[in-house]
Coordinates of C-alpha atoms in Angstrom, one line a residue:
X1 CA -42.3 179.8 74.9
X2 CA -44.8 176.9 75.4
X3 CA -42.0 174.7 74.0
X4 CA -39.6 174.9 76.5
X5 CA -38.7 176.9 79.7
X6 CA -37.5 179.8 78.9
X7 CA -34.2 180.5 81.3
X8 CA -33.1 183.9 80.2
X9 CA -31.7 185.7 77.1
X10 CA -28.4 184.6 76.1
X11 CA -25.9 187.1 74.2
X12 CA -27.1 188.2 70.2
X13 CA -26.4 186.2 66.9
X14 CA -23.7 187.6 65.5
X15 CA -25.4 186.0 62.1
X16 CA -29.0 187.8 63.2
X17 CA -30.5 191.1 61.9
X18 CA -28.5 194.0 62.9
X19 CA -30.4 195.1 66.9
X20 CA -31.2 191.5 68.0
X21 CA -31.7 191.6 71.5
X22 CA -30.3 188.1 71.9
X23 CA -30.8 184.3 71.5
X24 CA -33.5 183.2 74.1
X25 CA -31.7 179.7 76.0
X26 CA -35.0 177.6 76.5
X27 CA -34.7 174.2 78.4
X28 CA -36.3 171.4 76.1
X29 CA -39.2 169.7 78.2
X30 CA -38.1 166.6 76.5
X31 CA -35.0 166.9 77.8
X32 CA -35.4 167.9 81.0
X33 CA -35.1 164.8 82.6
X34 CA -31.5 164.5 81.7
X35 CA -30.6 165.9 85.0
X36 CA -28.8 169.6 85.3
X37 CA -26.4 171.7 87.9
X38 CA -27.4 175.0 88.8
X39 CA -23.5 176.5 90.4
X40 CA -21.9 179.8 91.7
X41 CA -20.9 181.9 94.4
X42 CA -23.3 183.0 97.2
X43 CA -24.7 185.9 96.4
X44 CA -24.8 185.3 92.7
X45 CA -29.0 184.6 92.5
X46 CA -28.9 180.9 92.0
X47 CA -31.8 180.9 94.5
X48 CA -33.7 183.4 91.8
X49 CA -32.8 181.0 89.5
X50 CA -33.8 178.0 91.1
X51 CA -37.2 179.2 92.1
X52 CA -37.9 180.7 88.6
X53 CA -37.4 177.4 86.7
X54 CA -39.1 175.1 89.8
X55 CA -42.2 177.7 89.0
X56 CA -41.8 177.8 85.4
X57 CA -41.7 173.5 85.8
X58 CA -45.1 173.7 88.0
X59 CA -47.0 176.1 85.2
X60 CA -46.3 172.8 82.6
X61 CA -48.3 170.8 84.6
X62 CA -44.6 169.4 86.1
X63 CA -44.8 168.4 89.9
X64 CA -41.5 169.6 91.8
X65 CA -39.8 168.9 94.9
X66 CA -37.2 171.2 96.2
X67 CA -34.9 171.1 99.9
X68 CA -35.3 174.7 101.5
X69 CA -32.3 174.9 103.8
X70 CA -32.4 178.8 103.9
X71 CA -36.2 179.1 104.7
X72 CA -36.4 181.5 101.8
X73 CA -38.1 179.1 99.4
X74 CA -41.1 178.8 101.2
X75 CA -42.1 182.3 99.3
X76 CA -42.9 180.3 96.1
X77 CA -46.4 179.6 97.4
X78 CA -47.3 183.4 97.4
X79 CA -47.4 185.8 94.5
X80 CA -44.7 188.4 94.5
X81 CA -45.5 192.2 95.2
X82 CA -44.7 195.4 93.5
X83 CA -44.3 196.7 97.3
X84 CA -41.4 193.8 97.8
X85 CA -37.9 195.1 98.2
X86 CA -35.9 194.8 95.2
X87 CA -39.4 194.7 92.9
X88 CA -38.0 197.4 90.5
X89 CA -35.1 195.5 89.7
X90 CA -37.2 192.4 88.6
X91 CA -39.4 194.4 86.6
X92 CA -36.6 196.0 84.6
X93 CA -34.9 192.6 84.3
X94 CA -38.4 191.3 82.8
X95 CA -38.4 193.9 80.3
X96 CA -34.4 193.4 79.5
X97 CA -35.1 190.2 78.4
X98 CA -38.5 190.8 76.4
X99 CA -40.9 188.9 79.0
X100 CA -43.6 191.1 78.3
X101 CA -46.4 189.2 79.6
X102 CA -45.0 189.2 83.1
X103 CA -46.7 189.7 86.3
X104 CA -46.8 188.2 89.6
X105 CA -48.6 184.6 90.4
X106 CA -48.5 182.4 92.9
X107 CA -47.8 178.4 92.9
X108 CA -49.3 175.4 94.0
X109 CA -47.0 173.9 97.1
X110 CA -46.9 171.4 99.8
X111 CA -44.8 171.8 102.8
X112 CA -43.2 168.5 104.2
X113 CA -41.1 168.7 107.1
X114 CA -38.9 165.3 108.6
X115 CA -39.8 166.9 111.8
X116 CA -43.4 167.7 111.7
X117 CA -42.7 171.2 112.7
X118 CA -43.1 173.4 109.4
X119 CA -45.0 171.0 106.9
X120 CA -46.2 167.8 107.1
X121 CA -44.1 164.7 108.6
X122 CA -42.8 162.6 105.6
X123 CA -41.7 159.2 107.0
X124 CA -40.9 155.6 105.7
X125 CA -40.6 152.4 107.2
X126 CA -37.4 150.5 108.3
X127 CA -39.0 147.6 106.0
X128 CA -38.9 149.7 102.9
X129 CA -35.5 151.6 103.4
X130 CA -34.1 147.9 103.1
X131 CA -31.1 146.6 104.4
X132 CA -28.6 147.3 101.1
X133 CA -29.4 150.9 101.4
X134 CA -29.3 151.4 104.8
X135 CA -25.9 149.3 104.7
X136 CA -24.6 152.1 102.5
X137 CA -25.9 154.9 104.5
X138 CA -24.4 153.6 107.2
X139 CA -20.9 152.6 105.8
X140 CA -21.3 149.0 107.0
X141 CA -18.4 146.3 105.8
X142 CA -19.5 143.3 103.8
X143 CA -19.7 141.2 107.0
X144 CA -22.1 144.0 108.8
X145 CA -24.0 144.0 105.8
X146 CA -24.8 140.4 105.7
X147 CA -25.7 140.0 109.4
X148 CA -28.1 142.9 108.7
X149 CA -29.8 141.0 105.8
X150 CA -30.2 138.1 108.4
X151 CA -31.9 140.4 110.8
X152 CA -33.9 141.5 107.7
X153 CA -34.9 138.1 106.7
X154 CA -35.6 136.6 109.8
X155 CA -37.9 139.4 110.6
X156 CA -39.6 138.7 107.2
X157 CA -40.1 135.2 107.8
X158 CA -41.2 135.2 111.3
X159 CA -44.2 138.1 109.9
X160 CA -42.0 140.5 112.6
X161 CA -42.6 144.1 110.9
X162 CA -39.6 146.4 110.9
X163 CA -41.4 150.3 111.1
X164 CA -38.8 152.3 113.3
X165 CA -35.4 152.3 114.6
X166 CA -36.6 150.6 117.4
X167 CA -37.9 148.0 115.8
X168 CA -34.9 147.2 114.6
X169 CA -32.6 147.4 117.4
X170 CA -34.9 145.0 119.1
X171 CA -34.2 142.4 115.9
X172 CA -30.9 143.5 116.3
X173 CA -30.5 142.2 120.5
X174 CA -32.7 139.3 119.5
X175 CA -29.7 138.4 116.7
X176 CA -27.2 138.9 119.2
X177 CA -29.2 136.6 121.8
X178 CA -29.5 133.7 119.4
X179 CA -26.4 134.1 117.5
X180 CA -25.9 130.3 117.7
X181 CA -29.7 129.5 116.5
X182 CA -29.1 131.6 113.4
X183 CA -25.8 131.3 112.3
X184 CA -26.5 127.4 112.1
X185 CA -29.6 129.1 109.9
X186 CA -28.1 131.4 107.9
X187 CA -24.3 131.7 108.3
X188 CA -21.9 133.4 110.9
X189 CA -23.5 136.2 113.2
X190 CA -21.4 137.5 115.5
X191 CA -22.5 139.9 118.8
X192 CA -19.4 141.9 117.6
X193 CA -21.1 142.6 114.3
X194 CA -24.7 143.4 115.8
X195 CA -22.6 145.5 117.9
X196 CA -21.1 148.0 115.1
X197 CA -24.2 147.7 113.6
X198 CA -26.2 149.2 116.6
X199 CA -23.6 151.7 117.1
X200 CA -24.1 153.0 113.5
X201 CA -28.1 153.4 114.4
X202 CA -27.3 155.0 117.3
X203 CA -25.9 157.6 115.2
X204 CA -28.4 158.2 112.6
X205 CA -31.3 157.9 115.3
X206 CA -29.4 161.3 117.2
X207 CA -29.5 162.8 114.1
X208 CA -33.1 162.4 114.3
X209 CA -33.7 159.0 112.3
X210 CA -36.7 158.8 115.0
X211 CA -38.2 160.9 113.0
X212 CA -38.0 159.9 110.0
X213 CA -38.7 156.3 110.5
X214 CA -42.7 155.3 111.2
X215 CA -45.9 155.1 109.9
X216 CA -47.9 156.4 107.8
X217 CA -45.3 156.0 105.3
X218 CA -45.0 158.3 102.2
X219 CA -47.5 157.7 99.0
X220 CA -44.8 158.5 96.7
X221 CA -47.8 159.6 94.3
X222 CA -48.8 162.0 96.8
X223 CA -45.6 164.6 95.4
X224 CA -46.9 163.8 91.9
X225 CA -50.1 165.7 91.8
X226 CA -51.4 168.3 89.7
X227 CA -54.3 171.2 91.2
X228 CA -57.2 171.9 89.6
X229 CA -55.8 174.3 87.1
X230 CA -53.5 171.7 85.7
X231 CA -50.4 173.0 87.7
X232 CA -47.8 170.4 89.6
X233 CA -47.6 170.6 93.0
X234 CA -44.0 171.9 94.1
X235 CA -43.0 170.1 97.2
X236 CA -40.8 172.2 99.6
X237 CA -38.7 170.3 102.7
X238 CA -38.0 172.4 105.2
X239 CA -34.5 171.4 105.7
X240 CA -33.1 174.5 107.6
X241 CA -33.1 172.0 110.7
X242 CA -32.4 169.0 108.5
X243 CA -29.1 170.2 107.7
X244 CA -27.5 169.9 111.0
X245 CA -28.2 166.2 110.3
X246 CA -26.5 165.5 107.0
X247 CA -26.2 161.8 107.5
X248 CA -30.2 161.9 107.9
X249 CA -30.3 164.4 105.0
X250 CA -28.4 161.6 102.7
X251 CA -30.6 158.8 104.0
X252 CA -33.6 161.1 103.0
X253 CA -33.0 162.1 99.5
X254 CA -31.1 158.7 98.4
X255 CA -34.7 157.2 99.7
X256 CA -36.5 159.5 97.7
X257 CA -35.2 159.3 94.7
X258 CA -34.9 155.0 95.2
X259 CA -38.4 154.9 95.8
X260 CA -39.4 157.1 92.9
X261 CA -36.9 154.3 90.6
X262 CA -38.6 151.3 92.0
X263 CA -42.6 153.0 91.8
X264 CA -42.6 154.5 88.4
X265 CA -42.9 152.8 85.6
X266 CA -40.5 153.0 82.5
X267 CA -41.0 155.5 80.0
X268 CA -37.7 156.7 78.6
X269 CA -38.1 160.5 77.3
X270 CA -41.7 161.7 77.9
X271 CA -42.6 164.6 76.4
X272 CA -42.1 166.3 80.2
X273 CA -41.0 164.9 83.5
X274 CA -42.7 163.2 85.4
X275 CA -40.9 164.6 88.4
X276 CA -38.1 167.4 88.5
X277 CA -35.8 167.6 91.7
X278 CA -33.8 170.7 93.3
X279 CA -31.4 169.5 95.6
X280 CA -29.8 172.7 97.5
X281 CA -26.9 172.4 99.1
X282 CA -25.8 169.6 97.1
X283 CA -22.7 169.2 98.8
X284 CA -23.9 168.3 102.1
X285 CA -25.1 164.7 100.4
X286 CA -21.7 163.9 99.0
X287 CA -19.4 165.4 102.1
X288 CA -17.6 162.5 103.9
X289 CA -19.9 160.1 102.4
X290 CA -18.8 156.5 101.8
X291 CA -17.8 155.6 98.5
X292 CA -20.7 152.7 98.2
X293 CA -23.5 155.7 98.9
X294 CA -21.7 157.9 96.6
X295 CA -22.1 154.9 93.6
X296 CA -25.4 154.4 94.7
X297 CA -26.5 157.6 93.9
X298 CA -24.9 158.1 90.6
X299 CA -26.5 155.0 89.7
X300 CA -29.9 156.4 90.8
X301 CA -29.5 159.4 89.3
X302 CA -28.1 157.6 86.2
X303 CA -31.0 154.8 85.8
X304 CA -33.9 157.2 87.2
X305 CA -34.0 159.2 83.7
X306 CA -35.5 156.6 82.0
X307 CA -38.6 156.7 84.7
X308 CA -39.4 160.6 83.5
X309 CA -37.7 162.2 86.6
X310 CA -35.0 165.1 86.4
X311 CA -32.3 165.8 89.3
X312 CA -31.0 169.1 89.0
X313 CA -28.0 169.9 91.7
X314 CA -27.5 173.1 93.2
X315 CA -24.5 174.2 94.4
X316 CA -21.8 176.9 95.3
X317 CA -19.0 174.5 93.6
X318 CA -18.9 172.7 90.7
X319 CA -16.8 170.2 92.2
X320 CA -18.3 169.6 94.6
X321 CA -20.3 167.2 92.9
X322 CA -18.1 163.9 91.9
X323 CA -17.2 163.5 88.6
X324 CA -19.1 160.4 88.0
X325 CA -22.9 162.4 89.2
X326 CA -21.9 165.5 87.0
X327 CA -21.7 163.6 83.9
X328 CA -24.6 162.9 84.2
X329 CA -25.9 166.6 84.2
X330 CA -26.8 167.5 80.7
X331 CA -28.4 171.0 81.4
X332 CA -26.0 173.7 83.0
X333 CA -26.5 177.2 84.4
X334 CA -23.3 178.4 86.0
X335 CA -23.6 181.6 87.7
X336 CA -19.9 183.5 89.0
X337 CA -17.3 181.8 90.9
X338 CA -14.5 183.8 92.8
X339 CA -10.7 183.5 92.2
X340 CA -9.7 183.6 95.5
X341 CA -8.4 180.3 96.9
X342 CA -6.3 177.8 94.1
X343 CA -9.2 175.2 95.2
X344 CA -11.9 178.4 93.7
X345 CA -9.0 178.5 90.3
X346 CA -9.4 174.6 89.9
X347 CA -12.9 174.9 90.3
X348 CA -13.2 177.7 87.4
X349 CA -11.0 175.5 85.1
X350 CA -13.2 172.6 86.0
X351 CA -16.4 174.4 85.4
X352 CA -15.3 175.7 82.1
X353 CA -14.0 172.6 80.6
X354 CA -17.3 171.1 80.8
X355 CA -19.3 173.7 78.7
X356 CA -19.3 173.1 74.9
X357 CA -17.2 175.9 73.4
X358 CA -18.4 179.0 72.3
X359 CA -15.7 180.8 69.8
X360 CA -16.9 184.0 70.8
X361 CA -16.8 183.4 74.4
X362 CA -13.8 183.2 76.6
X363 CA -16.0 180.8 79.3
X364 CA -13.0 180.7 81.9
X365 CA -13.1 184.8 82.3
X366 CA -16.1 185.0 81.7
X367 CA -16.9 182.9 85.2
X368 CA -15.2 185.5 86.9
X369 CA -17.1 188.8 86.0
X370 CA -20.8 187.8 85.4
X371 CA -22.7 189.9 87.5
X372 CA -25.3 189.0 89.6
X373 CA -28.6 187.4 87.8
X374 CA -26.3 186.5 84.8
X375 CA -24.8 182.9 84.7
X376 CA -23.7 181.0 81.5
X377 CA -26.0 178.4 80.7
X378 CA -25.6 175.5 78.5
X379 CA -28.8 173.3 77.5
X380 CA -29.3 170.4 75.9
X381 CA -30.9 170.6 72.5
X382 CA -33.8 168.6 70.7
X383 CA -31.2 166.0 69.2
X384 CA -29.8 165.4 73.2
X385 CA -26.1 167.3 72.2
X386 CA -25.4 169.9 74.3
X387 CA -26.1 173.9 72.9
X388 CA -23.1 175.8 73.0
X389 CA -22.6 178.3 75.9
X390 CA -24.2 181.6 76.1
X391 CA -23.7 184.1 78.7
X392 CA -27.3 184.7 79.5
X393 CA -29.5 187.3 82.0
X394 CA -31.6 184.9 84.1
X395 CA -35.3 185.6 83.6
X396 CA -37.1 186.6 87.1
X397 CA -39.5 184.5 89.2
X398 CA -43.1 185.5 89.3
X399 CA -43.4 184.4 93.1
X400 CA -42.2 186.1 95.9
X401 CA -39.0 186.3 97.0
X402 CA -38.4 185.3 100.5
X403 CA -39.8 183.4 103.3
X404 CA -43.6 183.3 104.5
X405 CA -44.3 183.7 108.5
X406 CA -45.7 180.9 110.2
X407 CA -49.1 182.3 109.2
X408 CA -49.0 182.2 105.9
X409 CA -47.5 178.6 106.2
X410 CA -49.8 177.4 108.3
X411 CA -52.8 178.5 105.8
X412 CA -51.3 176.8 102.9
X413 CA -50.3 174.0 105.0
X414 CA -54.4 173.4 106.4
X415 CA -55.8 173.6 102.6
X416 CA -52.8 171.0 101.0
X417 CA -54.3 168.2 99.2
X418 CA -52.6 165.8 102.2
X419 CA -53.9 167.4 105.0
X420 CA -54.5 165.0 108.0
X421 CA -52.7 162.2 105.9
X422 CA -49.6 162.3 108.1
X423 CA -50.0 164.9 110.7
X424 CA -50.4 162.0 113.2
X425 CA -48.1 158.9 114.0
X426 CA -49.5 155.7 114.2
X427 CA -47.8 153.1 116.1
X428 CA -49.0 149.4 115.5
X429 CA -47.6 146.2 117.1
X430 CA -44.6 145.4 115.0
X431 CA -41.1 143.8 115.8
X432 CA -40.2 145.7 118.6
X433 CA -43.5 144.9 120.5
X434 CA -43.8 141.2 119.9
X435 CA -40.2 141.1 120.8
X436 CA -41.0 142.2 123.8
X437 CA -44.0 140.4 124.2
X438 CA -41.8 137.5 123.6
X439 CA -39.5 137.7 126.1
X440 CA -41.8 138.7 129.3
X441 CA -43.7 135.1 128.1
X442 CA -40.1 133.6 128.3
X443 CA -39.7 135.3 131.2
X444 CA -43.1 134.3 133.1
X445 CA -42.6 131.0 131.6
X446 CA -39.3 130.5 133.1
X447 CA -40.6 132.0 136.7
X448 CA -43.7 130.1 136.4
X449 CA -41.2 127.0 135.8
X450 CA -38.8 128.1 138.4
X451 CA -41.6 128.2 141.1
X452 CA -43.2 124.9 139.9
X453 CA -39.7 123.3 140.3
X454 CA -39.4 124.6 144.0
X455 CA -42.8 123.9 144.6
X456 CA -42.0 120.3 143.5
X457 CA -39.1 120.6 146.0
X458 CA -40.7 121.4 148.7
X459 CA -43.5 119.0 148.2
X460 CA -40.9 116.0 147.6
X461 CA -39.0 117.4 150.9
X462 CA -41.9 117.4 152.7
X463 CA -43.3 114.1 151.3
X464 CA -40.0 112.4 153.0
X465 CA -40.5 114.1 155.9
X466 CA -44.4 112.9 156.5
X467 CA -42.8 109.3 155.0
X468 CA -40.5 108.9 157.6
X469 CA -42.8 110.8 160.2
X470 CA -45.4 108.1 159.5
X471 CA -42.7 105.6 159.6
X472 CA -41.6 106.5 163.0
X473 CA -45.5 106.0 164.1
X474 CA -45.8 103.2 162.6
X475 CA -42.6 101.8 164.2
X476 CA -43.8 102.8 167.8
X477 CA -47.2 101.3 166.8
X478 CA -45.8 98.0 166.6
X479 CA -43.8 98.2 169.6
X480 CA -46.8 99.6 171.5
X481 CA -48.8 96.6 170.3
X482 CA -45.9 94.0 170.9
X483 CA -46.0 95.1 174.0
X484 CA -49.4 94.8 174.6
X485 CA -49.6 91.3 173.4
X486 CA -46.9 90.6 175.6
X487 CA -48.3 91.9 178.9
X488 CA -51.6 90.6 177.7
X489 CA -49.5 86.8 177.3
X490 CA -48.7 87.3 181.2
X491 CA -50.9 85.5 183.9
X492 CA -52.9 87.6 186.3
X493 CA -52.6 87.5 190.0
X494 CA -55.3 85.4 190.7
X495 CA -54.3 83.1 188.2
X496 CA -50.6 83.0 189.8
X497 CA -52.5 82.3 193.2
X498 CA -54.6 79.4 191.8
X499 CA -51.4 78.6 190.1
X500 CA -49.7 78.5 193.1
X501 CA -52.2 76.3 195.0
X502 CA -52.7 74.1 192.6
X503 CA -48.8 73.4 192.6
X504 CA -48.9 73.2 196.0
X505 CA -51.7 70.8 196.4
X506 CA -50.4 68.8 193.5
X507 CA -47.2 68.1 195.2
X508 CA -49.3 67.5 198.6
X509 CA -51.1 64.7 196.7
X510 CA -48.5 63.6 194.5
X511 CA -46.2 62.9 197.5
X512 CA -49.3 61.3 199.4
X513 CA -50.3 59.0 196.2
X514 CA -46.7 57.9 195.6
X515 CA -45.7 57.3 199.6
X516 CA -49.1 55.2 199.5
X517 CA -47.8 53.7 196.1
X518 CA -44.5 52.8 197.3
X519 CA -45.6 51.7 200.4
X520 CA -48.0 49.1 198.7
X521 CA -45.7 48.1 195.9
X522 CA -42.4 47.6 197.8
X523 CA -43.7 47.1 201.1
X524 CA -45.7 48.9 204.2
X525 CA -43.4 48.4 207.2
X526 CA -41.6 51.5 208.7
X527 CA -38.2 49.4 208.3
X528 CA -37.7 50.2 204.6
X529 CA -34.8 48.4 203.0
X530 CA -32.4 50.4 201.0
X531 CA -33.7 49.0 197.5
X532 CA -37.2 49.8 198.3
X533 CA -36.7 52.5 199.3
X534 CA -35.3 53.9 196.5
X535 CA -37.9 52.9 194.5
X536 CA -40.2 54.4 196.5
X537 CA -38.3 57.9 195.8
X538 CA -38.5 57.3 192.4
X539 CA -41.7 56.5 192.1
X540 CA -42.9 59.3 194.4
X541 CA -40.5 61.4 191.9
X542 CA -42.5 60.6 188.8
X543 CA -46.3 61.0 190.2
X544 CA -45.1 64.4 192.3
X545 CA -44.1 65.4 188.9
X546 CA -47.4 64.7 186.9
X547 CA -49.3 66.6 189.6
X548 CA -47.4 70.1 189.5

C-alpha cells in the first residue's frame, strides 16, 4: 500500500478470479494535491473517514491541518483502544477489507486555537492580511476598497505598522481627519467611506477578530513539520467556538491557504503534498459570502496545486460547495445522502452526475442505501483522469475515536514542537500607538500655543497699562515741576519789601531830582508860569520814571 493511501475496498472485478474480495480504491500520493470532497449525511462516518486518511497522510511523512468543529477530532493524537466503544466493529471492518496488519497508533498533532483556550493562539498581522483580502472578507465596494489601500499605503510610507484591529481603526480616524491632506495625495477619501469601512471592522472584531489579529504572527513553516520518526505533524483548530463566528472562520482559512500560495515555492506535482487540508463544515465558508470572497477562493484553491498543497472539503452536501470550487476536486468519497427534501433529490442528482460512470453501478440509488462506513469513492488515477466509481467499505482509523479531556490536551499541547512560541501576546508600538502619540503632541502643542498666545495677551495688556500708567506719572511730573519752576520764578517777601522801598524811595528822589531840575532849568520862583511849569511836570515825569 506504500503507493498510495489506501481508502477502503471497493466492490470485486467482475473480470478477476472467481472469490475476489474486491478492488482496493488507493488515493495516488501524486495526485493528492488535486484537491477532493469528502460528502454525506450526518451520521454516515465521514468523520471516520476523515480522520483515517488525515492519519494515513501523516504516516507518509505528509503534514495536515484539519478544523475540529465537533471537538471529536482532537482523539487523533491518542492511540485507539480495544476497551473503546464500538472497537469490535472496527476490528471486523479491518478484517473485511483485508487490513491485516492493523492495530492501534497514535499521531503526531498540534493544537492551535484562534482563542488561545484549547491549543495555541494562531494570529497574523493586519499588515499581512492586506487590504484586497480583507476588502473581500468584508464585502467592501470598489470605492471602500480604494480608501482602504490609502489607509494601507499611507501607513506603509509613514513606517506606521498595521498589527491589530486597532491599529487600523486608528489609520482609519486619522484618514477621516485629514481627508483633504490625502485625497489631494492619493485621490477622493471620503469620511462616509472610512465610515462603512469601520462599521464592517466593527463586525468582524465582535466576532472575535481581536483575537486573531497580533503578534507573534504564524511561521507558516511551523504546520509543515515532520517528528522525529519521519511523521507530519497534523494540525487540529479547535473551531467548536470558531464556528459561531463564520465571518472570522472565512477570514481564517482564506488567510491560510493565501499565505501558504504566496510562501511556498512552485513545484507542480511532487511526488506527495507538501500540505493536505480538511476543511469541516465546508459550508460555513461559502454561506452568505460575497461573490468576490467566493472567486477568491476558488482561485486559491485552483492556483495553490501547483505549490504541492491538497484542499479536501468536507461536507454534509454536495452542493453546498459552488460549482466553480468543486471542479476543482478531483478525488471524491461520497458517503449516503437522504431523499427527503427536493433540495436532498437535486443534491443526489448533482452528486451523481459528477462521478465517472460505472456500468455496473446505478450511482444515483446507490447514494441512497449505502450504509454507514460505506461511501462511493472516485479517485484520480496515475494519468490525472478520474477512476471510475466503486461503492467501497471505508478502511478504519488507527487513532481513537473521540475527543481527549483537557488533560490529555494539555500534555500534548506542553511537549508540541511550538510550545512557548505563541502562548504570549506581544504588543509593540505600532500605528495605533504613534497615532496616539501624535495627537496628545498636537494636542500639548496647541495648549502650550494657546497659553503662550494668552500669555502674550496679558503681557501686551499689561504692557499698555504700565505705558499709560508711566505716562500719567510722567505727565504729573512735568506739571509738578512747571510748577515748581514757577513758584520758584516768584519774588520772596523780603524781596517784595525791598522792592517796595526801593519804589518808594525812587519816586521820593525822582520827584525831589526833577522839582530841583525844573526848578533850575525853567526857573526857581514860587510864581511858575503855565509853560514852565509844564515842563517841569514832564521832566519830573521822565526822571520819577527812571527811578521806580
Amino acid at each position: 500500500m506504500s503507493d498510495g493511501i489506501f481508502i477502503g475496498l471497493g466492490a470485486p472485478d467482475k473480470d478477476g478470479p472467481d472469490g475476489s474480495r474486491g478492488v482496493p480504491q488507493l488515493l495516488n500520493l501524486r495526485r493528492a494535491n488535486r484537491h477532493g470532497l469528502i460528502a454525506g449525511a450526518t451520521g454516515t462516518g465521514k468523520t471516520v473517514t476523515l480522520q483515517g486518511i488525515a492519519e494515513s497522510f501523516s504516516a507518509l511523512g505528509v503534514p495536515v491541518f484539519m478544523a475540529d468543529v465537533k471537538g471529536d477530532l482532537a482523539g487523533i493524537a491518542m492511540a485507539g483502544s480495544p476497551t473503546a466503544k464500538n472497537a469490535d466493529k472496527l476490528v471486523a471492518r479491518a478484517a473485511e477489507v483485508g487490513m491485516a496488519d492493523y492495530s492501534y497508533t497514535d499521531n503526531p498533532a498540534i493544537f492551535w486555537d484562534l482563542y488561545g483556550q484549547q491549543g495555541h493562539p494562531i494570529r497574523t498581522t493586519v499588515s499581512e492580511m492586506g487590504p484586497l483580502l480583507l476588502a473581500r472578507l468584508m464585502g467592501l465596494n470598489e470605492t471602500q476598497e480604494g480608501v482602504l489601500t490609502i489607509a494601507f499605503t499611507y501607513a506603509d510610507e509613514e513606517g506606521l505598522l498595521l498589527l491589530d484591529l486597532g491599529d487600523l481603526q486608528a489609520m482609519l480616524a486619522y484618514c477621516a481627519e485629514n481627508a483633504d491632506m490625502l485625497s489631494a495625495r492619493y485621490g477622493n477619501v471620503t469620511k462616509a467611506s472610512v465610515g462603512a469601512i469601520q462599521r464592517q471592522l466593527l463586525q468582524l472584531d465582535a466576532q472575535g477578530g481581536d483575537h486573531f489579529f497580533g503578534e507573534p504572527a504564524l511561521d507558516i513553516h511551523d504546520m509543515l513539520q515532520v517528528d522525529d520518526k519521519g511523521r507530519g505533524y497534523i494540525n487540529v483548530l479547535a473551531a467548536d467556538k470558531l464556528m459561531q463566528s463564520p465571518k472570522l472562520y472565512a477570514t481564517f482559512l482564506l488567510w491560510l491557504l493565501s499565505e501558504l500560495f504566496e510562501t511556498l515555492p512552485e513545484v507542480g506535482d511532487p511526488d506527495k503534498p507538501k500540505l493536505v487540508f480538511f476543511f469541516d463544515e465546508a459550508h460555513l465558508l461559502f454561506e452568505d459570502a460575497p461573490k468576490a470572497l467566493t472567486d477568491k477562493i476558488e482561485q486559491v484553491v485552483r492556483l495553490i496545486r501547483s505549490k504541492g498543497v491538497g484542499v479536501y472539503f468536507v461536507t454534509q452536501n454536495p452542493i453546498d460547495i459552488p460549482e466553480d470550487v468543486a471542479g476543482q476536486l478531483g478525488n471524491r468519497v461520497q458517503h449516503a445522502l437522504r431523499a427527503f427534501t427536493p433540495r436532498d433529490q437535486r443534491a443526489i442528482k448533482a452528486a451523481a452526475e459528477t462521478f465517472r460512470i460505472n456500468p455496473d453501478l446505478d450511482v444515483e440509488t446507490a447514494i441512497t442505501q449505502l450504509k454507514v462506513g460505506e461511501a462511493l469513492v472516485s479517485l484520480l488515477q496515475e494519468d490525472g483522469s478520474p477512476g471510475i466509481v466503486q461503492r467501497t467499505l471505508i478502511a478504519p482509523p488507527r487513532s481513537r475515536l473521540g475527543p481527549l479531556d483537557a488533560k490529555e490536551r494539555a500534555i500534548i499541547q506542553s511537549i508540541s514542537p511550538v510550545a512557548g512560541k505563541y502562548d504570549e501576546s506581544v504588543d509593540r508600538e505600532s500605528a495605533e500607538e504613534i497615532l496616539a502619540a501624535r495627537g496628545q503632541a498636537a494636542a500639548a502643542a496647541g495648549q502650550a500655543k494657546k497659553a503662550q498666545a494668552e500669555a502674550d495677551k496679558t503681557a501686551a495688556v499689561q504692557a499698555k497699562v504700565e505705558a499709560k500708567q508711566r505716562e500719567a506719572e510722567l505727565k504729573e511730573q512735568a506739571r509738578r515741576d512747571a510748577a515748581a519752576a514757577r513758584e520758584a520764578a516768584k519774588p520772596g517777601t523780603l524781596d517784595k519789601v525791598i522792592q517796595s522801598a526801593t519804589r518808594a524811595a525812587g519816586s521820593s528822589v525822582g520827584r525831589q531830582v526833577a522839582n530841583e531840575l525844573g526848578r533850575a532849568v525853567f526857573g526857581g520862583s514860587s510864581r511858575r508860569s503855565s509853560s514852565g511849569g509844564i515842563a517841569g511836570k514832564l521832566v519830573r515825569g521822565i526822571l520819577g520814571s527812571l527811578f521806580k
